[in-house]
mmCIF file of C-alpha atoms and ligand atoms in Angstrom:
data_model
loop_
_atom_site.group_PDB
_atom_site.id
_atom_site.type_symbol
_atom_site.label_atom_id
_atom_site.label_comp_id
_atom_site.label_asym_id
_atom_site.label_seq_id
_atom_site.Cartn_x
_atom_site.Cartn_y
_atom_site.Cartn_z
ATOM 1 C CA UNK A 1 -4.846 57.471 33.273
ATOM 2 C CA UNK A 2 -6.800 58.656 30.030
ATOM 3 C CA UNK A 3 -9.760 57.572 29.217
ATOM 4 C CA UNK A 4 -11.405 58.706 25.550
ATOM 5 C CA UNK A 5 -13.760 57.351 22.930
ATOM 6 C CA UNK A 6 -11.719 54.362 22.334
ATOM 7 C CA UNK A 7 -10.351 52.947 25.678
ATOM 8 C CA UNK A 8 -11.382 49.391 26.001
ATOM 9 C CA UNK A 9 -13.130 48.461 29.386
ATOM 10 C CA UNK A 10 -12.256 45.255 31.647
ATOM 11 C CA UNK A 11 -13.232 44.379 34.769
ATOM 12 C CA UNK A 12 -13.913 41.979 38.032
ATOM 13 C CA UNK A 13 -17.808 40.522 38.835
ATOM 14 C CA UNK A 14 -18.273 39.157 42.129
ATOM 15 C CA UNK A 15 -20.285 39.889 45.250
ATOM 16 C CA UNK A 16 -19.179 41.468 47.473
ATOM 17 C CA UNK A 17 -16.208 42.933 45.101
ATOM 18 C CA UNK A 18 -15.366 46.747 46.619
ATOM 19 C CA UNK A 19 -12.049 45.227 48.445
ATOM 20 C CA UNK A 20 -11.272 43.480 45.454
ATOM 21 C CA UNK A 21 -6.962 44.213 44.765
ATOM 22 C CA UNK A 22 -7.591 43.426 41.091
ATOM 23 C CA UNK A 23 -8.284 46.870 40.092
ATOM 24 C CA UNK A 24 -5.514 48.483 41.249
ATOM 25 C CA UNK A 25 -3.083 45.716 40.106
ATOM 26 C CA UNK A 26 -4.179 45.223 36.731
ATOM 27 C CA UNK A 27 -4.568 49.233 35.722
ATOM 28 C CA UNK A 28 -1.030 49.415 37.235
ATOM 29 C CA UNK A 29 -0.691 47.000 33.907
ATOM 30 C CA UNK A 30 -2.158 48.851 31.668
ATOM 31 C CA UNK A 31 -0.418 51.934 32.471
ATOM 32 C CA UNK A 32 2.774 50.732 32.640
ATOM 33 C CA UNK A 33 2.223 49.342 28.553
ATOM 34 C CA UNK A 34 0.322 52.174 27.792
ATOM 35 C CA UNK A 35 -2.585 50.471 27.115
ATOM 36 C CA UNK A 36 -6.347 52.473 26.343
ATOM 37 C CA UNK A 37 -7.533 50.121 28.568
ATOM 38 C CA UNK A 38 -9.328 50.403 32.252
ATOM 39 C CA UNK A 39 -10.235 48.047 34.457
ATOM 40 C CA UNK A 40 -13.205 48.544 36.967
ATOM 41 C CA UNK A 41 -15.426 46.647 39.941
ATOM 42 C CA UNK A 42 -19.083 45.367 38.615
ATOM 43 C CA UNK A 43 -20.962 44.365 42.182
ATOM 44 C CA UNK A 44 -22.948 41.258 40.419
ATOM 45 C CA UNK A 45 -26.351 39.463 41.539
ATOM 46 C CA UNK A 46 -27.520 38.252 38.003
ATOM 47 C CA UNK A 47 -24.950 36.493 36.408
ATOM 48 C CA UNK A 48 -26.824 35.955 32.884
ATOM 49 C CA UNK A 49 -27.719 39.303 32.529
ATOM 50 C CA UNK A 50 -24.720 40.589 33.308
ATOM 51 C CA UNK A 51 -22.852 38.622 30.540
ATOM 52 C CA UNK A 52 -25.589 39.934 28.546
ATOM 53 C CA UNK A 53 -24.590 43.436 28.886
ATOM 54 C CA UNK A 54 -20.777 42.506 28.699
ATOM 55 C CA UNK A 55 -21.344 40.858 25.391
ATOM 56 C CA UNK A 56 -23.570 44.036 24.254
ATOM 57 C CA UNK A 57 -21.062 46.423 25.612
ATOM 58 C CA UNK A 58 -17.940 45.391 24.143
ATOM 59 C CA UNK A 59 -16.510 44.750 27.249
ATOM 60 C CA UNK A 60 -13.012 42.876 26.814
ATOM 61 C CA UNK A 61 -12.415 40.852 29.828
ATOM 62 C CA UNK A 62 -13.659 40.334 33.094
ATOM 63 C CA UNK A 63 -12.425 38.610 36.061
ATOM 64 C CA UNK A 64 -15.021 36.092 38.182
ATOM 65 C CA UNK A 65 -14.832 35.823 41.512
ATOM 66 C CA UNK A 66 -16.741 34.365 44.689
ATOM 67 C CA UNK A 67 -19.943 33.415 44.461
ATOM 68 C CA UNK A 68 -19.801 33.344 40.604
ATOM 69 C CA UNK A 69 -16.767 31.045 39.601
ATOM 70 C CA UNK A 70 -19.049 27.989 38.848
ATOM 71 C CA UNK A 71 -22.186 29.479 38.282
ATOM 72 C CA UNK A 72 -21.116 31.735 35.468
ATOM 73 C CA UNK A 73 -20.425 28.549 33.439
ATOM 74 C CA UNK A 74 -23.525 27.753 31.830
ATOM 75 C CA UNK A 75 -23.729 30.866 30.224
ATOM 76 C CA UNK A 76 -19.995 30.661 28.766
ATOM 77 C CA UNK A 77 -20.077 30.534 24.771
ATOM 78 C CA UNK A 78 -17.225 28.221 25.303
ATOM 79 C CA UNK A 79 -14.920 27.096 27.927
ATOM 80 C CA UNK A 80 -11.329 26.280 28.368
ATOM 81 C CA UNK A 81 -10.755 22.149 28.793
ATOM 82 C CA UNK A 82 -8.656 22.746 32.048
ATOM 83 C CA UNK A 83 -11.585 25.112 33.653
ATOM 84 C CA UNK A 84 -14.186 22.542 32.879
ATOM 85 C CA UNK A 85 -12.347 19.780 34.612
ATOM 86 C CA UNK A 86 -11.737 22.101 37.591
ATOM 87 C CA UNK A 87 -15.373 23.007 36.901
ATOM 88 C CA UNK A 88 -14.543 26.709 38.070
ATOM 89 C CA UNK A 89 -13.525 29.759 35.509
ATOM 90 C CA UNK A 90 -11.967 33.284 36.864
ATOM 91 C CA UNK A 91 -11.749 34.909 33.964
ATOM 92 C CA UNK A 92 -13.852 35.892 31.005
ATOM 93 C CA UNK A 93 -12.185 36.580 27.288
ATOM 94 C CA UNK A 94 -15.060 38.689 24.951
ATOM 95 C CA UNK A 95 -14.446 39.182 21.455
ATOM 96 C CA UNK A 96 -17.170 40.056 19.388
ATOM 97 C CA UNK A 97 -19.846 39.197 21.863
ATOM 98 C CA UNK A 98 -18.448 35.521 22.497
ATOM 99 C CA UNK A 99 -17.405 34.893 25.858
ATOM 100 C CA UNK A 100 -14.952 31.957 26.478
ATOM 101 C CA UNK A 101 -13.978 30.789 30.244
ATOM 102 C CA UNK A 102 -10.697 30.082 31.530
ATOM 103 C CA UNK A 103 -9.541 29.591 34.890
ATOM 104 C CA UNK A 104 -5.719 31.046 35.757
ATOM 105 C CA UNK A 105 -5.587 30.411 39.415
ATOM 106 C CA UNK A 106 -4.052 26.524 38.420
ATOM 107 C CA UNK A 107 -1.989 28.735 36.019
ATOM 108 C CA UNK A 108 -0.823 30.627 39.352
ATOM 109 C CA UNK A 109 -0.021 28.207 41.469
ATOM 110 C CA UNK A 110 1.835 26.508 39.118
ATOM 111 C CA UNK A 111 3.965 29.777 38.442
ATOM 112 C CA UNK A 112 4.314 30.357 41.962
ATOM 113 C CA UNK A 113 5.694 26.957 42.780
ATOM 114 C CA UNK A 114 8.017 27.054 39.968
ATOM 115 C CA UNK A 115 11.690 28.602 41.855
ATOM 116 C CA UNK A 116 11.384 25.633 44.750
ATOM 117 C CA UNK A 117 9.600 22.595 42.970
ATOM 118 C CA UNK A 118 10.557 21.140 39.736
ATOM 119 C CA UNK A 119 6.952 20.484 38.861
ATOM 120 C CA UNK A 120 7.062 17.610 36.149
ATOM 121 C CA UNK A 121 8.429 15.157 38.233
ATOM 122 C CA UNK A 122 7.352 16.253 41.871
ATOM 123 C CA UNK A 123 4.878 14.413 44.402
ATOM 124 C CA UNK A 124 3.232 17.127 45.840
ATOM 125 C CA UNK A 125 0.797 16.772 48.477
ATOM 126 C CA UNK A 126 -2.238 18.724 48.806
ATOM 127 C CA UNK A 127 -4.248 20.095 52.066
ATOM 128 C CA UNK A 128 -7.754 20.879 50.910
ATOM 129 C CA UNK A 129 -10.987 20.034 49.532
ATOM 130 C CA UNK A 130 -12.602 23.332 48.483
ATOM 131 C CA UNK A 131 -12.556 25.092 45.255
ATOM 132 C CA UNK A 132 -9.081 26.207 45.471
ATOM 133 C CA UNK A 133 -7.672 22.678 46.407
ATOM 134 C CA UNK A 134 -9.445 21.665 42.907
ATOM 135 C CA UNK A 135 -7.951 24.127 40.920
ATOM 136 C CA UNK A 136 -4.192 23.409 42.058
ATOM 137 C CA UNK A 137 -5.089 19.928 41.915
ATOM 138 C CA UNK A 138 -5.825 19.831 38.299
ATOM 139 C CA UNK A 139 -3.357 22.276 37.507
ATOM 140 C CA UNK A 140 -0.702 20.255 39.338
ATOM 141 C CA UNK A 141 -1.534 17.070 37.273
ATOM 142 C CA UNK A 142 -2.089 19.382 34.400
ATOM 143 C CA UNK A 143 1.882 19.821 34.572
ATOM 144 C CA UNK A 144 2.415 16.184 35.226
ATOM 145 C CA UNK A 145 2.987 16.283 38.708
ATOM 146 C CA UNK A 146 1.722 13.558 41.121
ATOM 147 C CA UNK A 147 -1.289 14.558 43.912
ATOM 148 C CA UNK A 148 -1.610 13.108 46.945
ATOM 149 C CA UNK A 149 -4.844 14.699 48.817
ATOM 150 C CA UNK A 150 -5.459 15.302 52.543
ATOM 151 C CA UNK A 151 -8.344 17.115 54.271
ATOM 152 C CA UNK A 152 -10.032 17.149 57.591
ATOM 153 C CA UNK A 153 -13.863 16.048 56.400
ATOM 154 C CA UNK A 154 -12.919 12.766 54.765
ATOM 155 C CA UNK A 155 -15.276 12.436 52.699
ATOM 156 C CA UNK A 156 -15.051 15.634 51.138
ATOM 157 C CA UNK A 157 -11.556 14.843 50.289
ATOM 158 C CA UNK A 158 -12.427 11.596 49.137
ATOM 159 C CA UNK A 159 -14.955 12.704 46.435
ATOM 160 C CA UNK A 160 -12.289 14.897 45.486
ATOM 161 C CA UNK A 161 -9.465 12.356 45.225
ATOM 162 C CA UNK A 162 -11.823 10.420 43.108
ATOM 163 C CA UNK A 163 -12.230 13.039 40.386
ATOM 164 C CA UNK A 164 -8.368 13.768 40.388
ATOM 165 C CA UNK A 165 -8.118 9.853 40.649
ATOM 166 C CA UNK A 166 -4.991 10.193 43.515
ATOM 167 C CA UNK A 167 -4.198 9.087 46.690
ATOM 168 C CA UNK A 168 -5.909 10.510 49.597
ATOM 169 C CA UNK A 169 -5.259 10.598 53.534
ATOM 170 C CA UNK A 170 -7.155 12.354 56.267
ATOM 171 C CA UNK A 171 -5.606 15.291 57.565
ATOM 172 C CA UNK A 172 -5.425 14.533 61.119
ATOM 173 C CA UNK A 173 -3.897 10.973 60.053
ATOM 174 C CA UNK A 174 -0.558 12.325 57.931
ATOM 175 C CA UNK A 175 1.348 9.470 58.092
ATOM 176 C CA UNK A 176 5.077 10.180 56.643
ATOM 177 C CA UNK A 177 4.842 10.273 53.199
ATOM 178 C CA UNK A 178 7.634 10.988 50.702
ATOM 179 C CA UNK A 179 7.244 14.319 49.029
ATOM 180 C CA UNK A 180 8.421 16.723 47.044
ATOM 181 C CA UNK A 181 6.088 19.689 48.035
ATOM 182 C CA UNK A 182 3.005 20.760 50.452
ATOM 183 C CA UNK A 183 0.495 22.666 49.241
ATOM 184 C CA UNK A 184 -1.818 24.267 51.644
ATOM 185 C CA UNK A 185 -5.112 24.998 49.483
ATOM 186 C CA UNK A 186 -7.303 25.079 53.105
ATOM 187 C CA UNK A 187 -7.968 28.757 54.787
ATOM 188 C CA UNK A 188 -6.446 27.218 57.948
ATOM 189 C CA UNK A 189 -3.909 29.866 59.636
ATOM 190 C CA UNK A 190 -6.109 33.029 58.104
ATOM 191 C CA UNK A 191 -6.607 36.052 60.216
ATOM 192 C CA UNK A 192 -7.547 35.860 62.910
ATOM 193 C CA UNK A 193 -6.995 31.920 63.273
ATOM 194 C CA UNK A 194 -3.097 32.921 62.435
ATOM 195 C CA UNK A 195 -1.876 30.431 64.743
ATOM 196 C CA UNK A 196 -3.290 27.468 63.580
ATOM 197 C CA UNK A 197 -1.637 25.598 61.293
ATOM 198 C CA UNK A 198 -2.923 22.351 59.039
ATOM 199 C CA UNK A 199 -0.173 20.128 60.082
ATOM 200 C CA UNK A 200 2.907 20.247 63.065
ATOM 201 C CA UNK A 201 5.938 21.239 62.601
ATOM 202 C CA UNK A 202 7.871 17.885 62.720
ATOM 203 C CA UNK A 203 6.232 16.834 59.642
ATOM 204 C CA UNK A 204 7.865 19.127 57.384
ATOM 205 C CA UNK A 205 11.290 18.083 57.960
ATOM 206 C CA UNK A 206 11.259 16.216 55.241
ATOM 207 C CA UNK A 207 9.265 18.174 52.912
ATOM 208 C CA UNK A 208 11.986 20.170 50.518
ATOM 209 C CA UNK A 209 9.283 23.326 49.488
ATOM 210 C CA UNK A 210 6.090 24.637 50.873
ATOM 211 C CA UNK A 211 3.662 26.433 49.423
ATOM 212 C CA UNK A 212 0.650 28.580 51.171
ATOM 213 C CA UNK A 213 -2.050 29.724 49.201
ATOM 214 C CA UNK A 214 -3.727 31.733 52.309
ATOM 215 C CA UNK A 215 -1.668 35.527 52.263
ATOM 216 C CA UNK A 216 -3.331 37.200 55.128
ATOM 217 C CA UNK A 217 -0.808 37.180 57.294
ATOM 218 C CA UNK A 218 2.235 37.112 54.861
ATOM 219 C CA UNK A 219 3.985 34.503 56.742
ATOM 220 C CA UNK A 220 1.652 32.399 58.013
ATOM 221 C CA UNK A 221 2.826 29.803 61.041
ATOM 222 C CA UNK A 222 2.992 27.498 58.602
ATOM 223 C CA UNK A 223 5.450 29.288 56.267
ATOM 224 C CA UNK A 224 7.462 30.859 59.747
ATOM 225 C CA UNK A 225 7.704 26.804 60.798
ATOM 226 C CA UNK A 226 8.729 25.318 57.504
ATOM 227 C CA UNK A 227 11.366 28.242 57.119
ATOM 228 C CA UNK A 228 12.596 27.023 61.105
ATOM 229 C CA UNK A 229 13.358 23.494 60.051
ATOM 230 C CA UNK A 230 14.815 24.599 56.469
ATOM 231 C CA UNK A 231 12.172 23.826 53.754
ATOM 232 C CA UNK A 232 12.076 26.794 50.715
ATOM 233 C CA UNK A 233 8.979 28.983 50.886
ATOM 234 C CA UNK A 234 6.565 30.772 48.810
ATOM 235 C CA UNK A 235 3.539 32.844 50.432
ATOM 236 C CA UNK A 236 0.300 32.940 48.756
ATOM 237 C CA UNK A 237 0.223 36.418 47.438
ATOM 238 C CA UNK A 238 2.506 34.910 44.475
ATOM 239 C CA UNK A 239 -0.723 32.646 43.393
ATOM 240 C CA UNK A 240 -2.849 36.172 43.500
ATOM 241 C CA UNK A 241 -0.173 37.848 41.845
ATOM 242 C CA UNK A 242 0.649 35.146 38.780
ATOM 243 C CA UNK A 243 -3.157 34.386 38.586
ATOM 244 C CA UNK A 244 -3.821 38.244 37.339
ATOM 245 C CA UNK A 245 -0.471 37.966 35.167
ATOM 246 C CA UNK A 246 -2.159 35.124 33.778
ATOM 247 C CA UNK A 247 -5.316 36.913 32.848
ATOM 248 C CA UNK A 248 -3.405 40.115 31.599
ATOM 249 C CA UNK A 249 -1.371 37.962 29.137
ATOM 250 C CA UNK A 250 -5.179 35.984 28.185
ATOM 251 C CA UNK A 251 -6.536 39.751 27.668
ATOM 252 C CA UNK A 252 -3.523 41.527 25.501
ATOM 253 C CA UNK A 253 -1.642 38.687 23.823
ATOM 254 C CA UNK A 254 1.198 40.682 25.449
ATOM 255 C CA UNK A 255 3.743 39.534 27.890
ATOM 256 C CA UNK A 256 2.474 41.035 31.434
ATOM 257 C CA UNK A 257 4.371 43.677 33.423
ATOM 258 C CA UNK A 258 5.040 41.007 36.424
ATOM 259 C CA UNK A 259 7.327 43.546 38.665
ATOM 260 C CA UNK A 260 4.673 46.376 38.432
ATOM 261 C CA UNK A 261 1.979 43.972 38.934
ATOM 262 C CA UNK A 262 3.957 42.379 41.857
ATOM 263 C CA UNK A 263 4.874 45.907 43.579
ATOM 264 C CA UNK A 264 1.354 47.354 43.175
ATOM 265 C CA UNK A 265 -0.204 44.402 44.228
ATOM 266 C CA UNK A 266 1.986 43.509 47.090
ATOM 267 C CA UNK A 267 1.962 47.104 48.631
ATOM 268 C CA UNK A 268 -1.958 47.299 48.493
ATOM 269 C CA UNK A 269 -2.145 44.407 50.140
ATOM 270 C CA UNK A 270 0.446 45.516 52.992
ATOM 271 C CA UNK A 271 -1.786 48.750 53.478
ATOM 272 C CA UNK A 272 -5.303 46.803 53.382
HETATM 273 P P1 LIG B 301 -12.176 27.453 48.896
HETATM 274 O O1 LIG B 301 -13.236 27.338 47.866
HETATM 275 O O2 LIG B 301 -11.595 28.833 49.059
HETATM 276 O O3 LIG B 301 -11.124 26.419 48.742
HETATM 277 P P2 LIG B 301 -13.807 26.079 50.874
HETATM 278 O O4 LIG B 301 -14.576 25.412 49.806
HETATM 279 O O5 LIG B 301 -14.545 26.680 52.019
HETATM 280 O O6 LIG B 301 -12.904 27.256 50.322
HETATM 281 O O7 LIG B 301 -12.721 25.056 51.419
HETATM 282 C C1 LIG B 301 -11.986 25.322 52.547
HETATM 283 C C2 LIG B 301 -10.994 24.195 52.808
HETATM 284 O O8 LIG B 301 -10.296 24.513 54.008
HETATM 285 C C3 LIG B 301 -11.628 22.857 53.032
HETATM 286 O O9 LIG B 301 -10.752 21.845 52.585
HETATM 287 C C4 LIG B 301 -11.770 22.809 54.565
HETATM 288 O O10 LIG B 301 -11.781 21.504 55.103
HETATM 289 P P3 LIG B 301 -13.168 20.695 55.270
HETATM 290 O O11 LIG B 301 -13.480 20.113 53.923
HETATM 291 O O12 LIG B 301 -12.864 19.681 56.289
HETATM 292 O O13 LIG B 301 -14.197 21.708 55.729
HETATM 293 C C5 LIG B 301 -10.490 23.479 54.968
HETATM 294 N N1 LIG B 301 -10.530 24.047 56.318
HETATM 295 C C6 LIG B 301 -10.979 25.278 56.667
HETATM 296 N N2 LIG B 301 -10.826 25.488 57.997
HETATM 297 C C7 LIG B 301 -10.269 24.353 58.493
HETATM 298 C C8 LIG B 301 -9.828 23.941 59.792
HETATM 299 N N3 LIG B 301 -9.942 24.744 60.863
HETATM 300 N N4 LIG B 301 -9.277 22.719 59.917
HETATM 301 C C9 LIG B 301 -9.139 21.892 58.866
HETATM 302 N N5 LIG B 301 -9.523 22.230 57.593
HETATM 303 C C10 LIG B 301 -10.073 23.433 57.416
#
């Protein structure tokens, strides 16, 4: 990598951020177009001042992660209509000292879904009530796919349901339901809790494709059952992954280097 007088400077602000992936994926990016362009971690407590010194540094993109996805929002200079529905941006766009918000995690579940669900006209139903659920929620309907919500605290998943306006169900109450696609936007089956699983394995004989957003482990039971009784797969690194392709594109105008992205990302993540 060379760095001189003119290389642009991008980055990631969250807290805590030194494990972040992003850094390695994304100057895999640059390199591989050649790019002046680096990409580096800013640990972040003060969210206005750091825009502040992005706007009076030039800086040329950053990515926003946890704790700062919603409250980095009021001090946006403008913000993408999908991202203020979701109410959530990961990723900042500065030119000229004007910072718009966008969010691209909607944009990656919707690319990662793409080889096993026809999105348009699928059903897809949707564990989870937290910020992610939201996200692929909106992004789903953003496609014109139909959401049907579940989640374990009901009301939680009810306030949600209301804001997408869709069905909802309690998790532990799944009655058969026809659909095209699961989506499991919970952390349910994370390490160390990697045999738990949001919902048995009889209930997704019918369900065609099956998503999981959670990619620690790889296959989660989940994903190892709905392979057993035949449904197609995707694991939830492909989110990670199309949700930095998504920002790289935002950032260059240029179409992303997905396979370099994809191989840098995916081997950090099987040495982490
Ligand atoms: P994020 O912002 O990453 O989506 P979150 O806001 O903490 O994270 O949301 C986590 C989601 O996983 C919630 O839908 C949560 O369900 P509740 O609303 O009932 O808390 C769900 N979740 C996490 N662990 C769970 C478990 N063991 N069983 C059922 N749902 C679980």
């Amino acid at each position: 990598m060379k760095v001189n007088g003119t290389t642009k400077i991008y980055g990631i602000m969250g807290n805590p951020v030194s494990h972040s992936l992003s850094p390695a994926m994304h100057n895999a990016a640059f390199q591989a177009q050649d790019l002046n362009k680096v990409y580096v971690a800013f640990e972040v407590t003060d969210v206005a001042r750091a825009l502040d010194g992005f706007r009076a540094l030039g800086i040329g993109g950053i990515s926003v992660t946890i704790p700062h996805k919603q409250s980095v929002i009021t001090h946006l200079d403008t913000i993408d209509p999908v991202a203020k529905k979701i109410g959530a941006v990961n990723t900042l766009l500065i030119e000229d000292a004007h910072i718009r918000g966008y969010n691209t995690d909607w944009i990656g579940a919707n690319q990662a879904l793409k080889p096993i669900v026809d999105l348009p006209a699928a059903t897809v139903l949707l564990l989870g009530a937290g910020g992610a659920a939201r996200a692929i929620g909106f992004g789903l309907q953003e496609k014109g796919a139909t959401v049907i919500l579940a989640n374990r605290t009901v009301e939680k998943g009810q306030a949600l349901a209301r804001d997408l306006n869709c069905e909802f169900h309690p998790l532990a109450d799944l009655k058969d339901l026809k659909v095209d696609a699961l989506v499991n936007a919970t952390s349910i089956g994370m390490t160390p809790n990697v045999e738990e699983t949001p919902v048995a394995k009889a209930f997704l004989k019918h369900i065609p494709a099956v998503m999981d957003i959670v990619y620690s482990p790889q296959e989660t039971r989940l994903l190892r059952e709905a392979k057993q009784v035949g449904c197609k797969t995707v694991d939830g690194r492909y989110m990670l992954l199309y949700q930095g392709v998504a920002q790289f594109e935002l950032w260059t105008g240029r179409k992303a280097p997905v396979d370099i992205m994809r191989e840098k990302l995916f081997s950090q993540l099987d040495s982490s």
